Structures are given as C-alpha cells and as structure tokens.
Amino acid sequence: MSDVYAEPTTGADPTDPATLARYTTLRLGGAARRLETAGSAEEIVQKVQDAEARDEPVLILAGGSNVVIGDQGFPGTVVLVRARGFRVVAEDADTVTVRVEAGEPWDDLVAATVAQGWSGLECLSGIPGSAGATPIQNVGAYGQEVAETITGVQAYDRTHHEVVRIEAGDCGFVYRGSIFKYSDRWVVLSVDFRLARSPLSGPVRYAELARALGVEVGDRVPLADARAAVLRLRAGKGMVLDADDPDTWSVGSFFTNPVLEREAFELFRERAADLGEPPSWPGAGDVVKVSAAWLIDKAGFGKGYPGPEGVAISSKHTLALTNRSGTASTSALVALAREIRDGVHDRFGVTLHPEPVLINCTI
C-alpha cells in the first residue's frame, strides 16, 4: 500500500522529486510545478491555502491509485497527503465508529478492522490507495461499498475557506461517484466509518466470492476468511499492488460498468445476440448494469492486448490497463483507452467511461 516508484521516462527528469510518476501506481505522470507534503489535516489545509494565496491550481494526491496524470504533469501545487492513523470516536454495544485520516493506507485500515472484529470493510481488502480517496470514488468491490459504512466526511471547503463535516446523506454517493469526484471544492481530511462489532462478515453478496468461500450467497463467514478470499481473488486478477508484477502497474479497473436505461439495454442485447446472453445486473429503477470486462473482451480486446510503448491490457483482467514496460507515457495509455472505448462503441453501441480521475489528459 505504500507508493510504488519506478524511474519514469515520460520526458520528466526521473531524479526530480516533483516527477509525479513516482507517486502513482501507474508509474506515469510528468512533474508538478511545486510539490508539498502534508503530514496532518492542519498541514493539508495550510498547504492548500498557501497555494491559493499564490493563485496556483491545487492537486491533492495520496496513494495515487485512481488517477491518470498527463505527461506534462501538473501546472501548480501538488499536495502529497501523508496524514495517517485512525481512532474510535463513538461506540455502543453493537457498533464502533472510527475516524480515519485521509492518508491512511486503505488496506492497512481494512486489516486492522478485521483484526479488531469490526465488520463492514472486509470485502474491500487489497484495494490500493488511501482512506481519504474512498468517499470520492464511493469505492466498492465484491458486494460492498464504502457508502454503506461512511457516516460523515471531514473536509476543507475551498469556497467558504472552512473545515466542515459533510454527513453521509449529503455526500451524493452513487455508483463509483460522489459530490467530491469531479469538484475541487472539497479536500477530504478524514472519514468516519460505522462498523458492526461482529466476528462474521456481512452477508456475502457476490457470487464469485461465495464460490471461492464455498458458501451460498447471503451466508456470513469469519472476517479473516472473507478477507483472505478477496485477497486471493484480487491477486489472481492482478488487482493487488505488487512492485514485481507489471500487471499491477495500473489504476485497477480503468472503465466503470455501464449502467443502461431499459431501452438502451434491449438495443444492446440485440447487437450482442450472436454472443449469447451478456452478464447484467438490474439496478434501482428501470436500469441495468452490464459488464465492462465482457464488453471489452467481446469487442476484440482480450487479456494482454498491446498498445504503444509497452502499455497493454493486463494479462490477468481485461479491465486493467497497464504500464507493463514501466517506461511508457501517459499519451500511450490514453491512446489504448481510446481504442478500446471506440471499439466497444462500434461493436455494441455502448460507451465506456473511465473510472480514474484524469489530470491534464483526456480520452
């Protein structure tokens, strides 16, 4: 869960500490004009205020696991969030609420909650990045989302220049999104999670995980068993960060699963009729979520599909775009993403959207 570093060759000096490839799991990104490190919530606020006083744009960067930074870097101040730790702020017989600093490595937190016998995050094991990023993305995997356990977010409001608490109901949580994702108004400082005091996981909702555990969907299992199974599944897909495995030099899933209105879904099914019934899941209201991984594969972009400069689809999972060579450029990765997006649309009429935040680049 620590930052992974490889010497980048994207045009920036790899010995320059401001080269952002040092701080992203993709190992891509040019240099920042100014790079600041903040070890506490107070320092985060101060660094942001100082940059604003200089009339510089600000980028908040923690684990660097869900961001794609352009080859030109960032023309302002990048604040590296290194505020760590968590503490209990409320508890009763059945639950415990922990306040987690924004820079706390996410999997370290999950491991600690499992060890404590606190249920609610176990299926989110192995996800790289920091705790402060989880409400931004409404991080989810294997049937759990952080929106289910977050009670509130402490953030710096750059519009009103004050630290505020945003209750969970005001965070605008949706599938892989929130009010924080596409706005630079809020700087997340810490997050509160309410977890159950239980040695057992929540009901296992994800069929693949249930099969791995040898249980039925809806069953509960010991927390440690759920965590171990999730870690095995993620590792098998190259979704657990490993400095020695180029398949993990990615942002995880590059595209979100498309959510289609019923009419659009039926049109898609017609175009995919020759391939059998596509995997899909009904959502709230008359919408259907379809598998981005299936779309990519069936459009002709299989595991290991190569792009320029050594970028490629992971050999383990079609949703991960990787900087396998370790020496590629962001423009090469973006070119591969565009090729996949356009190919899927041409074949199925469905548009894929990127899951990571794109900084100074676009597809």
PDB file of N, CA, C and O in Angstrom, residues 142 209 212-213 224-234:
ATOM      1  N   TYR A 142     -16.752  -6.634  -4.618  1.00  0.00           N
ATOM      2  CA  TYR A 142     -17.252  -7.889  -4.059  1.00  0.00           C
ATOM      3  C   TYR A 142     -18.469  -7.695  -3.151  1.00  0.00           C
ATOM      4  O   TYR A 142     -18.596  -8.306  -2.106  1.00  0.00           O
ATOM      5  N   LEU A 209     -17.348 -14.482  -5.036  1.00  0.00           N
ATOM      6  CA  LEU A 209     -16.772 -14.600  -3.698  1.00  0.00           C
ATOM      7  C   LEU A 209     -17.402 -15.760  -2.945  1.00  0.00           C
ATOM      8  O   LEU A 209     -16.706 -16.508  -2.234  1.00  0.00           O
ATOM      9  N   ALA A 212     -15.795 -18.879  -4.054  1.00  0.00           N
ATOM     10  CA  ALA A 212     -14.435 -19.001  -3.526  1.00  0.00           C
ATOM     11  C   ALA A 212     -14.435 -19.430  -2.064  1.00  0.00           C
ATOM     12  O   ALA A 212     -13.509 -20.109  -1.609  1.00  0.00           O
ATOM     13  N   LEU A 213     -15.469 -19.030  -1.340  1.00  0.00           N
ATOM     14  CA  LEU A 213     -15.579 -19.369   0.082  1.00  0.00           C
ATOM     15  C   LEU A 213     -16.291 -20.699   0.312  1.00  0.00           C
ATOM     16  O   LEU A 213     -16.323 -21.198   1.441  1.00  0.00           O
ATOM     17  N   ALA A 224     -11.786 -12.962   8.811  1.00  0.00           N
ATOM     18  CA  ALA A 224     -10.478 -13.285   8.248  1.00  0.00           C
ATOM     19  C   ALA A 224     -10.612 -14.143   7.000  1.00  0.00           C
ATOM     20  O   ALA A 224      -9.814 -14.011   6.054  1.00  0.00           O
ATOM     21  N   ASP A 225     -11.618 -15.028   6.966  1.00  0.00           N
ATOM     22  CA  ASP A 225     -11.823 -15.868   5.777  1.00  0.00           C
ATOM     23  C   ASP A 225     -12.264 -15.015   4.586  1.00  0.00           C
ATOM     24  O   ASP A 225     -11.806 -15.228   3.459  1.00  0.00           O
ATOM     25  N   ALA A 226     -13.164 -14.062   4.844  1.00  0.00           N
ATOM     26  CA  ALA A 226     -13.619 -13.183   3.768  1.00  0.00           C
ATOM     27  C   ALA A 226     -12.457 -12.376   3.219  1.00  0.00           C
ATOM     28  O   ALA A 226     -12.282 -12.260   1.999  1.00  0.00           O
ATOM     29  N   ARG A 227     -11.648 -11.808   4.109  1.00  0.00           N
ATOM     30  CA  ARG A 227     -10.508 -11.004   3.664  1.00  0.00           C
ATOM     31  C   ARG A 227      -9.537 -11.850   2.854  1.00  0.00           C
ATOM     32  O   ARG A 227      -9.087 -11.427   1.772  1.00  0.00           O
ATOM     33  N   ALA A 228      -9.211 -13.046   3.333  1.00  0.00           N
ATOM     34  CA  ALA A 228      -8.238 -13.892   2.631  1.00  0.00           C
ATOM     35  C   ALA A 228      -8.756 -14.271   1.247  1.00  0.00           C
ATOM     36  O   ALA A 228      -8.000 -14.274   0.263  1.00  0.00           O
ATOM     37  N   ALA A 229     -10.057 -14.574   1.144  1.00  0.00           N
ATOM     38  CA  ALA A 229     -10.619 -14.962  -0.152  1.00  0.00           C
ATOM     39  C   ALA A 229     -10.599 -13.794  -1.128  1.00  0.00           C
ATOM     40  O   ALA A 229     -10.276 -13.960  -2.318  1.00  0.00           O
ATOM     41  N   VAL A 230     -10.928 -12.607  -0.648  1.00  0.00           N
ATOM     42  CA  VAL A 230     -10.911 -11.429  -1.516  1.00  0.00           C
ATOM     43  C   VAL A 230      -9.486 -11.149  -2.001  1.00  0.00           C
ATOM     44  O   VAL A 230      -9.262 -10.856  -3.177  1.00  0.00           O
ATOM     45  N   LEU A 231      -8.522 -11.245  -1.112  1.00  0.00           N
ATOM     46  CA  LEU A 231      -7.132 -11.001  -1.500  1.00  0.00           C
ATOM     47  C   LEU A 231      -6.683 -12.005  -2.562  1.00  0.00           C
ATOM     48  O   LEU A 231      -5.976 -11.641  -3.517  1.00  0.00           O
ATOM     49  N   ARG A 232      -7.085 -13.258  -2.418  1.00  0.00           N
ATOM     50  CA  ARG A 232      -6.715 -14.264  -3.430  1.00  0.00           C
ATOM     51  C   ARG A 232      -7.359 -13.940  -4.781  1.00  0.00           C
ATOM     52  O   ARG A 232      -6.708 -14.028  -5.824  1.00  0.00           O
ATOM     53  N   LEU A 233      -8.635 -13.589  -4.751  1.00  0.00           N
ATOM     54  CA  LEU A 233      -9.326 -13.270  -5.993  1.00  0.00           C
ATOM     55  C   LEU A 233      -8.696 -12.055  -6.673  1.00  0.00           C
ATOM     56  O   LEU A 233      -8.464 -12.052  -7.887  1.00  0.00           O
ATOM     57  N   ARG A 234      -8.422 -11.011  -5.898  1.00  0.00           N
ATOM     58  CA  ARG A 234      -7.842  -9.803  -6.465  1.00  0.00           C
ATOM     59  C   ARG A 234      -6.443 -10.079  -7.016  1.00  0.00           C
ATOM     60  O   ARG A 234      -6.084  -9.590  -8.095  1.00  0.00           O
TER      61      ARG A 234
END
